[in-house]
Short mmCIF file of C-alpha atoms in Angstrom, two decimals:
data_model
loop_
_atom_site.label_atom_id
_atom_site.label_comp_id
_atom_site.label_asym_id
_atom_site.label_seq_id
_atom_site.Cartn_x
_atom_site.Cartn_y
_atom_site.Cartn_z
CA MET T 1 0.00 0.00 0.00
CA ARG T 2 2.90 2.38 0.65
CA ARG T 3 4.10 1.66 -2.87
CA ALA T 4 0.59 2.41 -4.17
CA LEU T 5 0.59 5.74 -2.29
CA ASP T 6 3.97 6.62 -3.79
CA LEU T 7 2.64 5.82 -7.25
CA ALA T 8 -0.47 7.93 -6.66
CA GLU T 9 1.69 10.96 -5.83
CA ARG T 10 3.05 10.91 -9.38
CA GLY T 11 -0.31 12.16 -10.63
CA ARG T 12 -0.22 15.40 -8.63
CA GLY T 13 -0.91 18.32 -10.89
CA TRP T 14 -1.91 16.04 -13.78
CA VAL T 15 -5.19 14.47 -12.66
CA GLU T 16 -7.12 17.13 -10.74
CA PRO T 17 -10.03 17.54 -10.13
CA ASN T 18 -9.84 13.74 -10.07
CA PRO T 19 -8.20 12.03 -7.07
CA LEU T 20 -4.63 10.79 -6.90
CA VAL T 21 -4.78 6.99 -7.07
CA GLY T 22 -2.17 4.25 -7.18
CA ALA T 23 -2.64 0.49 -7.53
CA VAL T 24 -0.35 -2.51 -7.01
CA VAL T 25 -1.03 -6.14 -7.96
CA VAL T 26 0.53 -8.75 -5.64
CA ARG T 27 0.61 -12.49 -6.30
CA ASP T 28 2.39 -15.05 -4.15
CA GLY T 29 4.06 -12.27 -2.19
CA GLN T 30 5.51 -10.57 -5.30
CA ILE T 31 4.51 -7.37 -7.09
CA VAL T 32 3.49 -8.41 -10.60
CA GLY T 33 1.99 -5.16 -11.83
CA GLU T 34 1.39 -1.57 -10.82
CA GLY T 35 -0.10 1.63 -12.15
CA HIS T 36 -1.45 5.04 -11.26
CA HIS T 37 -3.92 7.57 -12.58
CA GLU T 38 -1.61 9.49 -14.88
CA ARG T 39 -3.70 12.34 -16.23
CA PHE T 40 -7.24 13.72 -16.22
CA GLY T 41 -9.35 11.93 -18.81
CA GLY T 42 -6.95 8.99 -19.01
CA PRO T 43 -7.30 5.46 -17.60
CA HIS T 44 -7.56 5.12 -13.83
CA ALA T 45 -4.97 3.37 -11.68
CA GLU T 46 -6.75 0.01 -11.62
CA PRO T 47 -6.89 -0.63 -15.39
CA ASN T 48 -3.29 0.54 -15.71
CA ALA T 49 -2.19 -1.95 -13.04
CA ILE T 50 -4.31 -4.70 -14.59
CA ALA T 51 -2.75 -4.07 -18.00
CA ALA T 52 0.73 -4.27 -16.45
CA ALA T 53 0.00 -7.54 -14.61
CA GLY T 54 -1.97 -9.29 -17.35
CA ASP T 55 -3.01 -12.88 -16.55
CA ALA T 56 -1.15 -12.68 -13.22
CA CYS T 57 -4.21 -10.83 -11.84
CA ARG T 58 -6.10 -14.11 -11.51
CA GLY T 59 -6.15 -15.10 -7.86
CA ALA T 60 -4.02 -12.07 -6.92
CA THR T 61 -4.56 -9.19 -4.50
CA LEU T 62 -5.11 -5.63 -5.69
CA TYR T 63 -3.92 -2.89 -3.35
CA VAL T 64 -5.46 0.46 -4.25
CA THR T 65 -5.34 3.80 -2.47
CA LEU T 66 -9.01 4.63 -3.15
CA GLU T 67 -12.12 2.51 -3.49
CA PRO T 68 -12.61 1.49 -7.15
CA CYS T 69 -15.26 3.65 -8.80
CA THR T 70 -18.68 2.52 -9.99
CA HIS T 71 -19.72 5.49 -12.13
CA HIS T 72 -19.13 6.50 -15.72
CA GLY T 73 -17.13 9.69 -16.17
CA LYS T 74 -14.38 10.38 -18.69
CA THR T 75 -13.66 6.64 -18.47
CA PRO T 76 -15.71 3.52 -17.66
CA PRO T 77 -16.15 2.39 -14.03
CA CYS T 78 -13.28 0.38 -12.56
CA VAL T 79 -15.23 -2.23 -10.58
CA PRO T 80 -16.22 -4.35 -13.63
CA ALA T 81 -12.60 -4.36 -14.82
CA VAL T 82 -11.40 -5.50 -11.39
CA VAL T 83 -13.97 -8.32 -11.31
CA ALA T 84 -13.22 -9.41 -14.88
CA ALA T 85 -9.48 -9.54 -14.15
CA GLY T 86 -10.09 -12.38 -11.67
CA PHE T 87 -8.72 -10.91 -8.45
CA ALA T 88 -9.31 -12.90 -5.28
CA ARG T 89 -8.87 -9.94 -2.95
CA VAL T 90 -8.97 -6.15 -2.97
CA VAL T 91 -7.44 -3.97 -0.25
CA ALA T 92 -8.47 -0.30 -0.41
CA ALA T 93 -6.97 2.42 1.76
CA MET T 94 -10.15 4.52 1.94
CA ILE T 95 -13.72 4.81 0.75
CA ASP T 96 -14.32 7.17 -2.16
CA PRO T 97 -16.07 10.32 -0.82
CA ASP T 98 -17.70 10.89 -4.23
CA PRO T 99 -21.42 10.20 -3.64
CA ARG T 100 -21.59 8.41 -7.00
CA THR T 101 -19.45 5.63 -5.49
CA GLN T 102 -19.06 6.06 -1.69
CA GLY T 103 -19.03 2.42 -0.63
CA ARG T 104 -20.89 1.00 -3.62
CA GLY T 105 -17.66 -0.12 -5.25
CA LEU T 106 -16.70 -2.24 -2.26
CA GLU T 107 -20.23 -3.63 -2.02
CA GLN T 108 -20.20 -4.66 -5.68
CA LEU T 109 -16.81 -6.33 -5.30
CA ARG T 110 -18.04 -8.30 -2.29
CA ALA T 111 -21.20 -9.27 -4.19
CA ALA T 112 -18.98 -10.62 -6.98
CA GLY T 113 -17.25 -12.90 -4.46
CA LEU T 114 -14.04 -10.98 -3.82
CA ASP T 115 -12.51 -10.69 -0.37
CA VAL T 116 -12.49 -6.94 0.40
CA GLU T 117 -10.69 -4.98 3.11
CA VAL T 118 -10.67 -1.22 3.64
CA GLY T 119 -8.70 1.10 5.93
CA LEU T 120 -5.05 0.09 5.44
CA LEU T 121 -2.96 3.29 5.79
CA GLU T 122 -6.21 5.25 5.62
CA ALA T 123 -4.77 8.34 7.34
CA ASP T 124 -1.99 8.53 4.74
CA ALA T 125 -4.49 8.14 1.91
CA GLN T 126 -6.79 10.79 3.37
CA ARG T 127 -3.89 13.24 3.61
CA LEU T 128 -2.72 12.43 0.08
CA ASN T 129 -6.17 13.26 -1.28
CA ALA T 130 -7.16 16.01 1.16
CA PRO T 131 -7.72 18.47 -1.72
CA PHE T 132 -9.98 16.02 -3.58
CA VAL T 133 -11.90 15.21 -0.39
CA LYS T 134 -12.46 18.89 0.43
CA LEU T 135 -13.62 19.73 -3.09
CA THR T 136 -15.92 16.68 -3.16
CA LYS T 137 -17.46 17.11 0.27
CA ARG T 138 -17.54 20.91 0.62
CA GLY T 139 -17.24 22.24 -2.92
CA LEU T 140 -14.17 24.28 -1.94
CA PRO T 141 -10.53 24.20 -3.04
CA PHE T 142 -7.71 23.19 -0.73
CA VAL T 143 -5.67 26.25 0.26
CA ALA T 144 -1.98 26.11 1.16
CA ALA T 145 -0.45 29.36 2.43
CA LYS T 146 3.24 29.74 1.59
CA TRP T 147 5.81 32.25 2.74
CA ALA T 148 9.55 32.59 3.23
CA MET T 149 10.87 34.36 6.29
CA SER T 150 14.02 34.99 8.29
CA LEU T 151 14.78 33.44 11.66
CA ASP T 152 13.24 36.51 13.29
CA GLY T 153 10.02 36.19 11.32
CA LYS T 154 10.50 38.88 8.66
CA THR T 155 9.39 38.52 5.04
CA ALA T 156 11.15 41.68 3.83
CA THR T 157 13.37 44.45 5.14
CA ARG T 158 12.02 47.76 6.41
CA ILE T 159 12.29 49.21 2.86
CA GLY T 160 10.51 46.21 1.33
CA ASP T 161 13.48 44.29 -0.07
CA SER T 162 12.68 40.56 -0.13
CA ARG T 163 14.85 39.15 -2.94
CA TRP T 164 15.91 36.70 -1.87
CA ILE T 165 15.25 35.54 1.67
CA SER T 166 15.13 31.85 0.82
CA SER T 167 17.74 29.71 -0.93
CA GLU T 168 17.65 28.73 -4.58
CA PRO T 169 16.53 25.13 -3.85
CA SER T 170 13.57 26.54 -1.88
CA ARG T 171 12.61 28.81 -4.76
CA GLU T 172 12.87 25.89 -7.18
CA LEU T 173 10.50 23.88 -4.99
CA VAL T 174 8.02 26.78 -4.97
CA HIS T 175 8.05 26.82 -8.77
CA THR T 176 7.35 23.08 -8.76
CA LEU T 177 4.42 23.68 -6.41
CA ARG T 178 3.09 26.47 -8.60
CA GLY T 179 3.06 24.13 -11.58
CA GLN T 180 0.75 21.76 -9.67
CA MET T 181 -1.78 24.43 -8.68
CA ASP T 182 -5.07 25.56 -10.17
CA ALA T 183 -4.59 29.09 -8.84
CA ILE T 184 -2.09 31.32 -7.05
CA LEU T 185 -3.56 34.06 -4.85
CA ILE T 186 -1.94 37.28 -3.66
CA GLY T 187 -3.16 40.57 -2.28
CA VAL T 188 -2.88 43.83 -4.17
CA GLY T 189 -0.31 45.07 -1.64
CA THR T 190 2.07 42.31 -2.72
CA ALA T 191 1.34 43.05 -6.37
CA LEU T 192 2.19 46.72 -5.85
CA ALA T 193 5.32 46.04 -3.79
CA ASP T 194 6.86 43.16 -5.74
CA ASP T 195 5.35 43.31 -9.27
CA PRO T 196 5.47 39.48 -9.45
CA LEU T 197 4.84 37.18 -12.39
CA LEU T 198 3.49 34.24 -10.31
CA THR T 199 4.22 31.76 -13.09
CA ALA T 200 5.87 28.35 -12.75
CA ARG T 201 9.38 28.41 -14.18
CA PRO T 202 9.95 25.96 -15.76
CA PRO T 203 6.28 25.20 -16.52
CA GLY T 204 4.64 22.33 -14.68
CA PRO T 205 1.67 20.11 -15.56
CA ARG T 206 -0.77 22.96 -14.85
CA THR T 207 -0.87 26.63 -15.77
CA PRO T 208 -2.34 28.20 -12.63
CA ALA T 209 -4.67 31.16 -12.77
CA ARG T 210 -3.11 34.15 -11.04
CA ILE T 211 -5.58 35.85 -8.73
CA VAL T 212 -5.18 39.28 -7.13
CA ALA T 213 -7.49 40.23 -4.26
CA ASP T 214 -7.91 43.90 -5.15
CA GLU T 215 -11.07 45.48 -3.70
CA GLN T 216 -10.39 48.88 -5.33
CA ALA T 217 -8.98 47.53 -8.65
CA ARG T 218 -5.66 49.28 -8.05
CA LEU T 219 -3.42 46.85 -9.98
CA PRO T 220 -1.25 48.97 -12.32
CA LEU T 221 -1.94 48.56 -16.03
CA TYR T 222 1.81 48.20 -16.64
CA SER T 223 2.26 45.36 -14.11
CA GLN T 224 3.91 42.12 -15.16
CA LEU T 225 0.70 40.27 -14.33
CA LEU T 226 -1.27 42.24 -16.92
CA GLN T 227 1.55 42.21 -19.44
CA THR T 228 1.50 38.40 -19.37
CA SER T 229 -2.28 37.87 -19.24
CA ALA T 230 -2.17 36.09 -22.61
CA GLU T 231 0.33 33.56 -21.26
CA ALA T 232 -1.43 32.65 -18.01
CA PRO T 233 -4.96 33.51 -16.80
CA LEU T 234 -5.28 36.57 -14.59
CA ILE T 235 -8.29 37.12 -12.34
CA ILE T 236 -8.85 40.36 -10.46
CA ALA T 237 -11.10 39.60 -7.48
CA THR T 238 -12.64 42.97 -6.70
CA THR T 239 -15.79 44.57 -5.30
CA GLU T 240 -18.43 47.12 -6.23
CA ALA T 241 -16.20 49.67 -4.47
CA ALA T 242 -13.82 49.55 -7.44
CA PRO T 243 -14.43 52.36 -9.94
CA PRO T 244 -16.12 50.99 -13.11
CA GLU T 245 -13.52 52.66 -15.32
CA ARG T 246 -10.72 50.85 -13.48
CA ARG T 247 -12.47 47.52 -13.88
CA ALA T 248 -12.97 48.21 -17.59
CA ALA T 249 -9.32 49.17 -18.06
CA LEU T 250 -8.09 45.98 -16.38
CA ALA T 251 -10.48 43.87 -18.46
CA ALA T 252 -9.24 45.56 -21.63
CA LYS T 253 -5.73 44.41 -20.73
CA GLY T 254 -6.87 40.79 -20.58
CA ALA T 255 -7.84 40.26 -16.94
CA GLU T 256 -11.04 38.54 -15.87
CA ILE T 257 -12.90 40.81 -13.46
CA LEU T 258 -14.65 38.95 -10.68
CA VAL T 259 -16.88 41.21 -8.59
CA LEU T 260 -17.45 39.74 -5.12
CA PRO T 261 -18.97 40.89 -1.82
CA MET T 262 -16.82 42.84 0.58
CA GLN T 263 -15.85 41.46 3.98
CA ARG T 264 -13.87 43.28 6.69
CA GLY T 265 -12.94 46.02 4.26
CA GLY T 266 -11.61 43.65 1.59
CA VAL T 267 -12.73 41.03 -0.89
CA SER T 268 -14.72 38.22 0.71
CA LEU T 269 -12.29 35.31 0.56
CA ARG T 270 -15.04 32.84 1.39
CA ALA T 271 -17.03 34.05 -1.63
CA LEU T 272 -13.89 33.78 -3.74
CA MET T 273 -13.25 30.19 -2.63
CA ALA T 274 -16.88 29.29 -3.33
CA GLU T 275 -16.49 30.60 -6.88
CA LEU T 276 -13.24 28.72 -7.41
CA GLY T 277 -14.92 25.58 -6.09
CA ARG T 278 -17.72 26.04 -8.63
CA ARG T 279 -15.01 26.11 -11.27
CA ARG T 280 -13.71 22.77 -9.94
CA MET T 281 -10.39 24.22 -8.87
CA THR T 282 -8.76 21.78 -6.46
CA ASN T 283 -5.57 23.47 -5.20
CA VAL T 284 -4.88 27.13 -4.42
CA LEU T 285 -1.50 28.47 -3.31
CA LEU T 286 -1.76 31.61 -1.18
CA GLU T 287 1.46 33.59 -1.56
CA GLY T 288 0.71 36.62 0.61
CA GLY T 289 1.16 39.23 1.76
CA GLY T 290 0.70 39.58 5.48
CA GLU T 291 -2.69 41.29 5.43
CA LEU T 292 -4.15 38.76 3.00
CA CYS T 293 -2.75 35.85 5.03
CA ALA T 294 -4.31 37.30 8.16
CA ALA T 295 -7.65 37.72 6.39
CA ALA T 296 -7.48 34.17 5.00
CA LEU T 297 -6.76 32.69 8.41
CA ALA T 298 -9.57 34.74 9.96
CA ALA T 299 -11.93 33.51 7.24
CA GLY T 300 -10.97 29.90 7.99
CA ILE T 301 -10.04 29.05 4.39
CA VAL T 302 -6.42 27.94 4.96
CA ASP T 303 -5.81 24.19 5.23
CA LYS T 304 -2.03 23.98 5.31
CA LEU T 305 1.04 26.17 5.82
CA LEU T 306 4.32 25.90 3.93
CA VAL T 307 6.87 28.02 5.80
CA PHE T 308 10.42 28.39 4.51
CA ILE T 309 12.77 29.64 7.24
CA ALA T 310 16.11 31.05 6.16
CA PRO T 311 19.08 31.15 8.56
CA ARG T 312 19.41 34.93 8.63
CA LEU T 313 18.28 37.85 10.77
CA ILE T 314 16.68 40.99 9.33
CA GLY T 315 15.29 42.94 12.26
CA GLY T 316 13.41 46.23 12.06
CA ARG T 317 10.14 47.12 13.74
CA GLU T 318 8.77 48.28 10.37
CA ALA T 319 9.83 45.15 8.48
CA ARG T 320 7.02 43.05 7.06
CA THR T 321 5.86 39.85 8.71
CA PRO T 322 3.99 36.91 7.13
CA VAL T 323 0.73 37.28 9.07
CA GLU T 324 -0.32 40.79 10.00
CA GLY T 325 -3.83 42.13 10.63
CA ASP T 326 -4.86 42.58 14.24
CA GLY T 327 -3.62 39.17 15.35
CA ALA T 328 -4.59 37.24 18.47
CA ALA T 329 -5.15 39.25 21.64
CA THR T 330 -4.29 36.30 23.88
CA MET T 331 -2.36 33.07 23.46
CA ALA T 332 -5.64 31.22 23.92
CA GLN T 333 -6.80 32.79 20.66
CA ALA T 334 -3.72 31.70 18.69
CA ILE T 335 -4.24 29.23 15.85
CA ASN T 336 -2.63 25.87 16.57
CA ALA T 337 -1.39 23.49 13.88
CA ARG T 338 -2.84 19.98 14.15
CA ASP T 339 0.28 18.34 12.81
CA TRP T 340 3.61 19.49 11.42
CA THR T 341 6.84 18.24 9.90
CA VAL T 342 10.18 19.90 9.19
CA ARG T 343 12.79 19.13 6.54
CA ARG T 344 15.83 20.83 5.12
CA ILE T 345 15.67 22.44 1.66
CA GLY T 346 19.05 23.84 0.66
CA ASP T 347 20.09 26.18 3.47
CA ASP T 348 16.50 26.58 4.67
CA ALA T 349 14.09 24.68 6.86
CA LEU T 350 10.63 23.93 5.46
CA ILE T 351 7.86 23.51 8.01
CA GLU T 352 4.65 21.94 6.71
CA ALA T 353 1.85 22.52 9.21
CA TRP T 354 -1.74 21.31 8.83
CA LEU T 355 -4.50 23.50 10.18
#
């Protein structure tokens, strides 16, 4: 099953809004075939593993990270293929949360005479497919907030210089992450201060939409984001408070103008996430700045933090920090991570914390 989970990970960025799925065929204690869902619209993991194993499927065990599906989509359902292959046993890590399957696949396999088990490494499978589960159950994308900071918690110097806090390997990893996303979100303050491109370099499996939360439609017409709107989608999430002529000017430059309700003096991030969910966007990378991160945390839309910590000190009471806003008044009001890990990336430490 761990091998199946590793295989499933290979589909990240290629298969969304479908789930990441891996499958391994085992016969007489030996792996005789394996496969994963490789890209959206292509064969699922189970038929790929069956094709690799061939006749060795008969009497074998199929380990799969997600319950085999029972519904027609871009491809036929997987349960009939599993039954026809002649497996004796199926071990699934988790039940498919999609209501079109949701336990029916396992029931049909049992009815066909197969021995079925579910729950092996379920927590790992749930974490692997947390974005798919959230989109399926709640209709909302999974949001990871990313920032790079110094040891003393600064994201830029007092005059706004931030290039570069993190090491080159960290920046390369961020570009890899961008290429797996459906959207990258920043606030207009970051757009004004940094004039970013927000593209994946080199390109990844996805071309993420670049979204600027800009309640007054202040994004400059000469910004890199607008200059590259033909190369990657650009969405300006704004409000009725933005002057109509500014909205029209941004649209004329190639941006999609998305008018949303206002919340706490800015764009309603909950309304924005609901719209992205309607568009079947699965993964959103929140890249700041501090006010937007604070608003996102207050709105409860952030699922995970990716914090790059560089071994340097910046100082300065006016220097920017990753989460600003009003902040917690007491330690009892602080947001606690449910789980976290740390690993070294170049000269930096990367903390991944689940909220």
